[in-house]
Coordinates of C-alpha atoms and ligand atoms in Angstrom, one line a residue:
M1 CA -19.4 -150.1 39.2
S2 CA -17.5 -153.3 38.5
S3 CA -13.9 -153.7 39.8
L4 CA -12.6 -153.6 36.2
H5 CA -14.2 -150.1 35.8
T6 CA -12.8 -149.0 39.2
C7 CA -9.3 -150.2 38.1
L8 CA -9.6 -148.4 34.8
L9 CA -10.7 -145.2 36.5
L10 CA -7.9 -145.3 39.0
S11 CA -5.3 -146.0 36.3
L12 CA -6.7 -143.0 34.3
I13 CA -6.5 -140.7 37.3
L14 CA -2.9 -141.9 38.1
F15 CA -1.9 -141.3 34.5
I16 CA -3.3 -137.8 34.4
I17 CA -1.4 -137.0 37.7
F18 CA 1.7 -138.4 36.2
V19 CA 1.4 -136.2 33.1
F20 CA 0.7 -133.2 35.3
L21 CA 3.8 -133.8 37.4
L22 CA 6.0 -134.4 34.3
K23 CA 4.8 -131.2 32.8
H24 CA 5.4 -129.3 36.0
K25 CA 8.9 -130.7 36.4
K26 CA 9.8 -129.8 32.8
N27 CA 8.7 -126.2 33.3
H28 CA 10.9 -125.9 36.3
A29 CA 13.8 -127.6 34.7
T30 CA 14.1 -124.8 32.1
D31 CA 14.4 -122.2 34.9
T32 CA 17.8 -121.0 36.0
T33 CA 18.3 -120.7 39.7
T34 CA 20.9 -118.5 41.3
H35 CA 19.9 -118.8 45.0
P36 CA 18.5 -121.6 47.0
A37 CA 14.8 -121.9 47.8
P38 CA 13.7 -121.0 51.3
P39 CA 13.8 -124.0 53.7
G40 CA 10.7 -126.0 54.5
P41 CA 9.4 -129.3 55.8
R42 CA 10.0 -132.5 53.9
R43 CA 7.4 -133.2 51.2
L44 CA 5.7 -136.3 50.1
P45 CA 5.5 -137.1 46.4
L46 CA 2.4 -135.7 44.7
I47 CA 0.7 -134.1 47.8
G48 CA 3.8 -132.1 48.9
N49 CA 3.0 -130.7 52.4
L50 CA -0.7 -131.0 52.3
H51 CA -0.7 -133.9 54.9
Q52 CA 0.8 -131.5 57.4
L53 CA -2.1 -129.0 57.1
D54 CA -5.3 -130.8 58.2
L55 CA -7.5 -129.7 55.3
S56 CA -7.3 -126.0 56.2
V57 CA -4.5 -123.5 56.0
S58 CA -4.4 -122.6 59.6
H59 CA -2.2 -119.7 60.9
H60 CA -1.4 -121.8 64.0
R61 CA -0.2 -124.8 62.1
L62 CA 1.9 -122.6 59.8
W63 CA 3.4 -120.9 62.8
Q64 CA 4.3 -124.3 64.3
L65 CA 6.1 -125.3 61.1
S66 CA 7.8 -121.9 60.8
Q67 CA 9.2 -122.4 64.4
L68 CA 11.1 -125.4 62.9
H69 CA 12.0 -124.1 59.5
G70 CA 12.2 -120.3 59.8
P71 CA 10.3 -117.1 59.1
L72 CA 10.6 -117.6 55.4
M73 CA 9.4 -121.1 54.7
S74 CA 8.7 -123.0 51.5
L75 CA 5.8 -125.4 51.2
R76 CA 4.2 -127.2 48.4
L77 CA 0.5 -127.7 48.3
G78 CA 0.0 -130.4 45.7
L79 CA 1.3 -128.8 42.6
T80 CA 1.3 -125.3 44.0
P81 CA 4.6 -123.8 45.4
A82 CA 3.9 -121.7 48.5
L83 CA 5.8 -119.3 50.8
V84 CA 5.0 -118.4 54.4
I85 CA 6.3 -115.2 55.9
S86 CA 6.2 -115.3 59.7
S87 CA 8.3 -112.4 61.0
A88 CA 8.2 -108.6 60.9
K89 CA 11.7 -108.5 59.4
T90 CA 10.9 -110.7 56.4
A91 CA 7.5 -109.0 55.9
R92 CA 9.2 -105.6 55.9
E93 CA 11.8 -106.8 53.4
A94 CA 9.2 -108.4 51.1
I95 CA 6.9 -105.4 51.0
R96 CA 9.5 -102.6 51.1
A97 CA 11.7 -104.0 48.5
H98 CA 9.3 -106.1 46.4
D99 CA 5.8 -104.8 46.9
L100 CA 4.9 -105.0 43.2
E101 CA 6.0 -108.7 43.0
F102 CA 3.9 -109.5 46.1
S103 CA 0.8 -107.5 45.0
N104 CA -1.1 -110.1 43.0
R105 CA -3.8 -112.4 44.3
P106 CA -4.0 -116.1 43.3
S107 CA -6.8 -117.3 41.2
L108 CA -8.3 -119.8 43.8
V109 CA -11.6 -121.6 43.1
G110 CA -13.6 -120.4 46.2
Q111 CA -12.5 -116.8 45.9
Q112 CA -13.1 -116.7 42.2
K113 CA -16.6 -118.0 42.6
L114 CA -17.6 -115.5 45.3
S115 CA -16.0 -112.6 43.6
Y116 CA -17.7 -113.3 40.2
G117 CA -14.4 -114.3 38.6
G118 CA -12.3 -111.7 40.3
L119 CA -14.4 -108.7 39.3
D120 CA -14.1 -107.3 42.8
M121 CA -11.2 -105.6 44.5
A122 CA -10.1 -108.1 47.2
F123 CA -9.5 -111.0 44.8
A124 CA -8.9 -109.2 41.5
P125 CA -5.4 -109.7 40.0
Y126 CA -3.2 -106.7 40.4
G127 CA -3.8 -104.4 37.4
E128 CA -6.1 -101.7 36.0
H129 CA -9.4 -103.3 37.0
W130 CA -8.2 -103.6 40.6
K131 CA -7.0 -100.0 40.6
Q132 CA -10.3 -98.8 39.3
N133 CA -12.2 -100.6 42.0
R134 CA -10.0 -99.2 44.7
R135 CA -10.6 -95.7 43.3
I136 CA -14.4 -96.2 43.1
S137 CA -14.5 -97.4 46.7
A138 CA -12.2 -94.7 48.0
E139 CA -14.1 -91.9 46.2
N140 CA -17.6 -93.0 47.2
L141 CA -17.3 -94.9 50.5
L142 CA -14.1 -95.3 52.3
N143 CA -12.3 -91.9 52.2
P144 CA -12.0 -90.2 55.6
K145 CA -14.6 -87.6 54.7
R146 CA -17.2 -90.2 53.8
V147 CA -16.3 -92.3 56.8
Q148 CA -16.9 -89.3 59.0
S149 CA -20.2 -88.5 57.3
F150 CA -21.5 -92.0 58.4
R151 CA -21.1 -91.0 62.1
P152 CA -24.8 -90.6 62.8
I153 CA -25.5 -94.1 61.4
R154 CA -22.7 -95.7 63.6
E155 CA -24.0 -94.0 66.7
D156 CA -27.6 -94.9 66.0
E157 CA -26.8 -98.6 65.4
V158 CA -24.6 -98.9 68.5
S159 CA -27.2 -97.2 70.7
K160 CA -29.8 -99.7 69.3
M161 CA -27.5 -102.5 70.2
V162 CA -27.2 -101.1 73.8
E163 CA -31.0 -100.9 74.0
R164 CA -31.5 -104.4 72.8
I165 CA -29.1 -105.7 75.4
S166 CA -30.7 -103.6 78.2
E167 CA -34.1 -104.8 77.4
A168 CA -33.0 -108.4 77.4
A169 CA -31.2 -107.8 80.8
A170 CA -34.3 -106.1 82.2
A171 CA -36.6 -109.0 81.1
S172 CA -34.5 -111.6 82.9
R173 CA -31.5 -111.3 85.2
S174 CA -30.2 -114.7 84.4
Q175 CA -30.3 -114.4 80.6
L176 CA -27.0 -114.6 78.8
V177 CA -26.1 -112.3 75.9
D178 CA -24.6 -114.2 72.9
L179 CA -22.0 -111.5 72.2
S180 CA -20.6 -113.2 69.1
E181 CA -24.1 -113.1 67.5
T182 CA -25.0 -109.7 68.8
L183 CA -21.9 -108.2 67.4
L184 CA -22.2 -109.9 64.0
F185 CA -25.7 -108.4 63.7
L186 CA -24.4 -105.0 64.7
T187 CA -21.6 -104.9 62.1
A188 CA -23.8 -106.3 59.3
S189 CA -26.6 -103.8 60.1
L190 CA -24.1 -101.0 60.1
I191 CA -22.6 -101.7 56.7
C192 CA -26.0 -102.3 55.2
R193 CA -27.1 -98.8 56.2
I194 CA -23.8 -97.2 55.4
A195 CA -23.3 -98.7 51.9
F196 CA -26.7 -100.1 50.9
G197 CA -29.0 -97.5 52.2
R198 CA -31.0 -99.4 54.7
N199 CA -30.8 -102.3 57.1
Y200 CA -31.7 -105.3 55.0
L201 CA -31.3 -107.7 57.9
V202 CA -34.1 -106.4 60.2
E203 CA -36.3 -109.4 59.3
P204 CA -35.1 -112.7 60.9
E205 CA -35.5 -114.7 57.7
P206 CA -32.8 -113.0 55.5
R207 CA -30.7 -112.3 58.6
I208 CA -30.2 -116.0 59.6
H209 CA -29.4 -117.1 56.0
V210 CA -27.2 -114.2 55.1
L211 CA -25.2 -114.1 58.3
R212 CA -24.7 -117.9 58.1
S213 CA -23.5 -117.5 54.6
V214 CA -21.0 -114.8 55.5
R215 CA -19.5 -117.2 58.1
E216 CA -19.5 -120.1 55.7
A217 CA -17.8 -118.1 53.0
M218 CA -14.9 -117.4 55.4
V219 CA -14.6 -121.2 56.2
V220 CA -14.6 -122.0 52.5
F221 CA -11.9 -119.4 51.8
G222 CA -9.7 -121.0 54.5
S223 CA -10.3 -124.6 53.4
I224 CA -8.0 -126.5 51.2
C225 CA -9.7 -126.8 47.8
F226 CA -8.2 -129.7 45.9
E227 CA -9.0 -128.3 42.5
D228 CA -6.6 -125.4 43.3
H229 CA -3.7 -127.8 43.7
F230 CA -4.6 -130.7 41.5
G231 CA -6.7 -129.2 38.7
W232 CA -9.8 -131.1 37.6
V233 CA -8.6 -134.3 39.3
G234 CA -8.9 -132.3 42.6
S235 CA -12.3 -131.0 41.7
V236 CA -13.6 -134.6 41.9
V237 CA -12.3 -134.7 45.5
D238 CA -14.0 -131.4 46.3
K239 CA -17.3 -132.9 45.1
V240 CA -16.8 -135.9 47.3
T241 CA -15.9 -133.8 50.4
G242 CA -18.9 -131.5 49.8
L243 CA -16.8 -128.4 49.5
S244 CA -18.1 -127.7 45.9
S245 CA -21.7 -127.9 47.0
K246 CA -21.1 -125.7 50.1
L247 CA -19.5 -123.1 47.9
Q248 CA -22.4 -123.1 45.4
R249 CA -24.9 -122.8 48.3
V250 CA -23.1 -119.8 49.8
F251 CA -22.8 -118.2 46.4
V252 CA -26.5 -118.6 45.6
E253 CA -27.5 -117.3 49.1
L254 CA -25.4 -114.2 48.8
D255 CA -26.2 -113.6 45.2
S256 CA -29.9 -113.5 45.9
F257 CA -29.3 -111.1 48.8
Y258 CA -27.5 -108.7 46.4
E259 CA -30.3 -109.1 43.8
V260 CA -32.9 -108.0 46.3
M261 CA -30.9 -104.9 47.2
I262 CA -30.2 -104.0 43.6
R263 CA -33.8 -104.5 42.6
D264 CA -34.9 -102.3 45.5
H265 CA -32.6 -99.6 44.3
L266 CA -33.7 -99.9 40.7
E267 CA -37.4 -99.6 41.8
K268 CA -36.5 -96.9 44.4
K269 CA -38.5 -98.9 46.9
R270 CA -36.3 -98.4 49.9
E271 CA -36.6 -95.7 52.6
Q272 CA -33.9 -93.3 51.6
E273 CA -31.1 -92.5 54.1
D274 CA -31.3 -89.0 52.5
R275 CA -28.4 -89.6 50.2
D276 CA -27.1 -91.7 47.3
D277 CA -25.5 -94.9 48.7
F278 CA -22.8 -97.1 47.2
I279 CA -25.3 -99.2 45.2
D280 CA -26.8 -96.0 43.6
V281 CA -23.3 -95.0 42.6
L282 CA -22.5 -98.3 41.0
L283 CA -25.8 -98.5 39.2
R284 CA -25.3 -95.0 37.8
M285 CA -21.8 -96.0 36.6
G286 CA -23.4 -99.1 35.0
E287 CA -26.0 -97.0 33.1
D288 CA -23.3 -94.5 31.9
R289 CA -22.1 -96.1 28.6
S290 CA -20.1 -93.0 27.7
G291 CA -17.6 -93.4 30.5
S292 CA -14.3 -95.4 30.4
V293 CA -15.5 -97.7 33.2
H294 CA -17.9 -100.4 32.3
V295 CA -19.8 -101.7 35.3
S296 CA -21.8 -104.9 34.8
R297 CA -24.3 -106.4 37.1
D298 CA -21.8 -109.1 38.2
H299 CA -19.2 -106.3 38.8
I300 CA -21.6 -104.6 41.1
K301 CA -22.4 -107.7 43.0
A302 CA -18.6 -108.5 43.3
M303 CA -18.0 -105.1 44.8
L304 CA -20.9 -105.6 47.2
T305 CA -19.4 -108.8 48.3
D306 CA -16.1 -107.1 49.3
I307 CA -17.8 -104.4 51.3
F308 CA -20.4 -106.5 53.0
I309 CA -18.1 -109.4 53.9
G310 CA -15.0 -107.2 54.5
A311 CA -16.8 -105.0 57.0
T312 CA -19.1 -107.5 58.7
D313 CA -16.9 -110.5 59.7
T314 CA -13.7 -108.8 60.6
N315 CA -15.2 -106.2 62.8
A316 CA -17.5 -108.7 64.6
A317 CA -14.7 -111.2 65.2
T318 CA -12.4 -108.4 66.6
L319 CA -15.0 -107.1 69.0
A320 CA -15.7 -110.6 70.3
W321 CA -12.0 -111.2 70.8
A322 CA -11.8 -107.9 72.6
M323 CA -14.5 -108.8 75.0
T324 CA -13.0 -112.2 75.5
S325 CA -9.6 -110.8 76.3
L326 CA -11.1 -108.2 78.7
K327 CA -13.2 -110.9 80.5
K328 CA -10.0 -113.0 81.0
N329 CA -8.1 -109.9 82.3
P330 CA -10.3 -108.2 84.9
R331 CA -7.5 -105.6 85.7
V332 CA -7.6 -104.4 82.1
M333 CA -11.4 -104.5 81.9
D334 CA -11.6 -102.4 85.1
K335 CA -9.0 -99.8 83.9
A336 CA -10.8 -99.4 80.5
Q337 CA -14.2 -99.0 82.3
R338 CA -12.9 -96.4 84.7
E339 CA -11.3 -94.4 81.9
I340 CA -14.6 -94.4 79.9
R341 CA -16.9 -93.8 82.8
S342 CA -14.9 -91.0 84.4
L343 CA -14.8 -89.1 81.0
V344 CA -18.4 -89.7 80.0
G345 CA -20.1 -89.5 83.5
S346 CA -23.9 -89.7 83.4
K347 CA -24.2 -88.5 79.8
G348 CA -25.7 -91.9 78.8
F349 CA -23.7 -92.7 75.6
V350 CA -20.1 -92.6 74.4
D351 CA -20.1 -90.6 71.2
E352 CA -17.4 -90.3 68.7
D353 CA -16.0 -87.1 70.0
D354 CA -15.3 -88.9 73.3
L355 CA -13.2 -91.5 71.6
L356 CA -10.5 -88.9 71.0
S357 CA -9.9 -88.7 74.8
L358 CA -9.8 -92.5 75.5
P359 CA -6.2 -93.5 74.9
Y360 CA -6.5 -96.7 77.0
L361 CA -9.6 -97.9 75.1
K362 CA -7.6 -97.3 71.8
A363 CA -4.7 -99.3 73.2
V364 CA -7.1 -102.2 74.1
V365 CA -8.3 -102.2 70.5
K366 CA -4.7 -102.3 69.2
E367 CA -3.7 -105.1 71.7
T368 CA -6.7 -107.1 70.5
L369 CA -5.7 -106.7 66.9
R370 CA -2.1 -107.7 67.8
L371 CA -3.1 -111.0 69.5
Y372 CA -6.2 -111.8 67.5
P373 CA -5.9 -110.3 64.0
P374 CA -9.3 -111.4 62.5
A375 CA -7.7 -112.3 59.2
P376 CA -4.6 -114.0 60.6
L377 CA -3.1 -114.8 57.2
L378 CA -4.3 -111.6 55.6
L379 CA -5.6 -112.5 52.1
P380 CA -3.3 -114.8 50.1
R381 CA -1.0 -113.2 47.6
E382 CA 0.8 -114.6 44.5
T383 CA 4.2 -113.5 43.3
T384 CA 4.3 -111.9 39.8
G385 CA 8.0 -112.2 39.2
R386 CA 11.2 -113.8 40.5
C387 CA 12.8 -112.1 43.4
I388 CA 15.5 -112.7 46.0
L389 CA 14.4 -112.4 49.7
S390 CA 16.8 -112.8 52.6
G391 CA 19.2 -114.6 50.2
Y392 CA 16.6 -117.1 49.0
E393 CA 15.0 -117.2 45.6
I394 CA 11.2 -116.8 45.3
R395 CA 9.7 -117.9 42.0
P396 CA 6.9 -116.3 40.1
K397 CA 3.4 -117.8 40.7
T398 CA 4.2 -118.7 44.3
L399 CA 1.3 -118.6 46.7
V400 CA 2.2 -116.4 49.6
Y401 CA 0.8 -116.3 53.1
I402 CA 1.8 -113.5 55.4
N403 CA 1.2 -114.7 58.9
A404 CA 0.0 -111.6 60.8
W405 CA -0.9 -113.7 63.8
A406 CA 2.7 -114.9 64.1
I407 CA 4.1 -111.5 63.4
G408 CA 2.0 -110.0 66.3
R409 CA 3.7 -112.5 68.6
D410 CA 7.2 -112.2 67.2
S411 CA 9.4 -112.1 70.4
E412 CA 12.0 -110.0 68.6
Y413 CA 9.6 -107.1 68.8
W414 CA 7.1 -107.9 71.5
E415 CA 8.0 -108.4 75.2
S416 CA 5.9 -111.0 76.9
A417 CA 4.2 -111.4 73.6
E418 CA 1.5 -113.8 74.8
E419 CA 0.3 -111.4 77.5
F420 CA -2.8 -109.1 76.9
R421 CA -1.2 -105.8 78.1
P422 CA -2.6 -102.7 76.3
E423 CA -0.2 -100.5 78.3
R424 CA 2.5 -101.5 75.7
F425 CA 0.8 -99.1 73.2
L426 CA 0.4 -96.1 75.5
D427 CA 3.7 -94.5 74.8
S428 CA 4.4 -96.2 71.5
D429 CA 4.1 -94.9 67.9
V430 CA 3.7 -98.3 66.4
D431 CA 1.2 -97.9 63.5
F432 CA -1.3 -100.7 62.9
R433 CA -2.4 -99.8 59.4
G434 CA 0.4 -101.2 57.4
Q435 CA 3.4 -98.9 58.1
S436 CA 5.0 -100.7 61.1
F437 CA 5.5 -104.3 60.0
E438 CA 5.5 -105.7 63.5
L439 CA 1.7 -105.1 63.6
V440 CA -0.2 -105.8 60.4
P441 CA -3.8 -106.7 61.2
F442 CA -4.9 -104.7 58.1
G443 CA -2.2 -106.0 55.9
C444 CA 0.5 -104.0 54.2
G445 CA 1.7 -102.6 50.9
R446 CA -0.5 -101.9 48.0
R447 CA -3.1 -104.4 49.0
V448 CA -3.5 -103.0 52.5
C449 CA -7.1 -102.9 53.7
P450 CA -8.9 -99.9 52.3
G451 CA -11.6 -100.1 55.1
A452 CA -9.2 -99.6 58.1
S453 CA -10.5 -96.1 59.1
L454 CA -14.2 -97.3 59.0
G455 CA -13.1 -100.5 60.8
V456 CA -11.3 -98.8 63.6
V457 CA -13.9 -96.2 64.5
T458 CA -16.6 -98.9 64.5
L459 CA -14.5 -101.1 66.9
E460 CA -13.8 -98.2 69.3
L461 CA -17.4 -96.9 69.4
A462 CA -19.0 -100.3 69.9
L463 CA -16.5 -101.4 72.5
A464 CA -16.6 -98.1 74.4
N465 CA -20.4 -98.4 74.7
L466 CA -20.4 -102.0 75.8
L467 CA -18.0 -101.2 78.6
Y468 CA -19.8 -97.9 79.6
S469 CA -23.3 -99.3 79.7
F470 CA -22.8 -102.7 81.3
D471 CA -20.9 -104.7 83.8
W472 CA -20.2 -108.1 82.3
E473 CA -20.5 -111.2 84.4
L474 CA -19.6 -114.8 83.6
P475 CA -22.2 -117.5 83.5
E476 CA -22.8 -119.2 86.9
G477 CA -19.9 -121.4 88.0
M478 CA -17.5 -120.2 85.3
K479 CA -14.1 -118.6 86.2
E480 CA -12.0 -116.1 84.1
E481 CA -9.5 -118.9 83.2
D482 CA -12.4 -121.0 81.8
V483 CA -13.1 -118.5 79.1
D484 CA -11.6 -120.3 76.1
T485 CA -9.7 -118.7 73.2
E486 CA -10.1 -121.6 70.7
A487 CA -10.7 -120.3 67.2
T488 CA -12.7 -121.7 64.3
P489 CA -10.8 -122.5 61.1
G490 CA -11.2 -120.1 58.1
N491 CA -10.0 -116.9 56.6
T492 CA -11.4 -114.9 59.6
I493 CA -10.9 -116.4 63.0
H494 CA -13.9 -116.5 65.3
K495 CA -14.2 -117.9 68.8
K496 CA -15.1 -121.5 68.4
I497 CA -17.5 -121.4 71.4
P498 CA -19.6 -118.2 71.2
L499 CA -18.9 -115.7 74.0
C500 CA -22.0 -115.6 76.2
L501 CA -22.0 -113.2 79.2
R502 CA -24.6 -111.8 81.5
A503 CA -25.1 -108.0 81.1
K504 CA -25.7 -106.0 84.3
V505 CA -27.0 -102.5 83.3
K506 CA -24.9 -99.8 84.9
N507 CA -27.0 -97.3 86.6
Y508 CA -25.7 -93.7 86.4
A509 CA -28.6 -92.0 88.2
Ligands
HEM618 C1 -11.4 -104.8 62.0 C2 -11.6 -104.4 60.7 C3 -10.9 -104.9 59.5 C4 -9.8 -105.7 59.5 C5 -8.9 -106.3 60.6 C6 -9.4 -105.9 58.1 C7 -8.4 -106.6 57.6 C8 -8.1 -106.8 56.2 C9 -6.9 -107.5 55.8 C10 -5.9 -108.2 56.6 C11 -6.9 -107.4 54.4 C12 -5.9 -108.0 53.4 C13 -4.8 -107.0 53.3 C14 -3.5 -107.6 52.6 O1 -3.6 -108.5 51.8 O2 -2.4 -107.1 52.9 C15 -8.1 -106.7 54.0 C16 -8.4 -106.3 52.7 C17 -9.5 -105.7 52.4 N1 -10.5 -105.2 53.2 FE1 -10.4 -105.1 55.2 N2 -10.4 -105.3 57.3 C18 -11.3 -104.7 58.1 C19 -12.4 -103.9 57.8 C20 -12.7 -103.6 56.5 C21 -13.8 -102.8 56.1 C22 -14.7 -102.0 57.2 C23 -14.0 -102.9 54.8 C24 -14.9 -102.2 53.8 C25 -16.0 -101.5 54.1 C26 -12.9 -103.7 54.3 C27 -12.6 -104.0 53.0 C28 -11.5 -104.7 52.5 C29 -11.2 -104.9 51.1 C30 -12.1 -104.5 49.9 C31 -9.9 -105.5 51.0 C32 -9.2 -105.9 49.8 C33 -8.1 -104.9 49.4 C34 -7.3 -105.2 48.2 O3 -7.1 -106.4 47.9 O4 -6.9 -104.3 47.5 N3 -12.2 -104.2 55.4 N4 -8.7 -106.2 55.2

């Protein structure tokens, strides 16, 4: 391209940005403001605060900024006004007094693509379609009775995981178990059997592609997509950075996985788990033209995305963080193992009845979710109306991040907040499913996670059996303090360096 062409192109881009900004300013000039906007870091023209965020919206970076500007902080991401909530007090006020205004989801490019245009539950705008999806999932998959009915599947998959680790340990004393990978396979297999009727990931070929796509989807969700903040001008930047093609690749990979499962169900090819699963229910609703709910093929795939990604990544990440924290804190590891082993004795397996008598194990799970909530910024929200919060004015269509990671370390509520000390939960009635705002790993308000019951029982069962069946040793030459806690960027935080430990089978004979 000649330099004249480049000049013309640049002038055109600058002109469009100028028109954008003018329009944006005009919209705001017509508003009447009664209260100041929340404080925030200084912005640069055009890009706002984007230069302070390193191409991804990271809970840690937002927390650092909120240390300087307060628990209610304004940002501007290009043309998008944003708000960050970083304390239990402000989260409580926002959700108790203004739940409705904070219940919408923004229409972000990555999330729209992977949710088939917001046809799912997690990224659907607040409204009838979203309510309907929550109802369908609650009635057919996530209510306490259904969750209880999946107990045999959970126990079977966890015991298969224990067997796999035992076999590997017997084959070679020095072999390390990649716990991050093992746990991702466990949680993905579990949700496949629970919701989709069989484990579609037994074969290595789909397993590698699908699990890699789940991870990449989370990274895409957490990345700054320029199209979201600069319209089509930004979409050119996303093409150049490779974000658009990555998103397309993840979409195609997951879409073909869902197509295989749906085809299987239509052709009744699968080995039945002796019951109708979630895909059967959705397909039946799709065939029923007389009902009030119209379920299209894309709607089904959008719902499968929520369930598959929602259940796989969060649970696997939390389990890996639990094992990391325990390995760094041998006193806690020892206490948790003694509790489990003295209750279960030589029975050979911790079952779900045993979990009821393991208060310390439950406290370990809570403490892990406090320090390492796998979705540290929950899922982004968008305000639907104007409201006043702590004396500041919040405008409609503001992108909202609730920093659950910062809230779990809020020193106003948590003594020695950085310490991994499960004892803090033994005599405490702090709820972790959205009622107590100082602990919100599952979110809060109307958008609270509908899969919390399934998530918690999976975490407790898997962790209990890992601690019961094995003693865990560090690789040669490594000390407890060397186990790192660095996290990957993305919507779900994983350990950057996979957790690899040596499993020594515990002999109860
Ligand atoms: C350790 C386990 C889990 C954690 C920590 C977790 C965390 C979360 C969080 C933080 C949110 C956003 C809530 C908000 O915006 O306030 C969420 C939403 C959601 N989760 Fe989970 N989740 C877990 C397990 C599950 C499971 C097992 C499923 C389904 C099988 C699931 C399905 C969903 C769905 C569909 C939403 C969207 C809800 C909506 O927007 O209405 N999650 N989850």
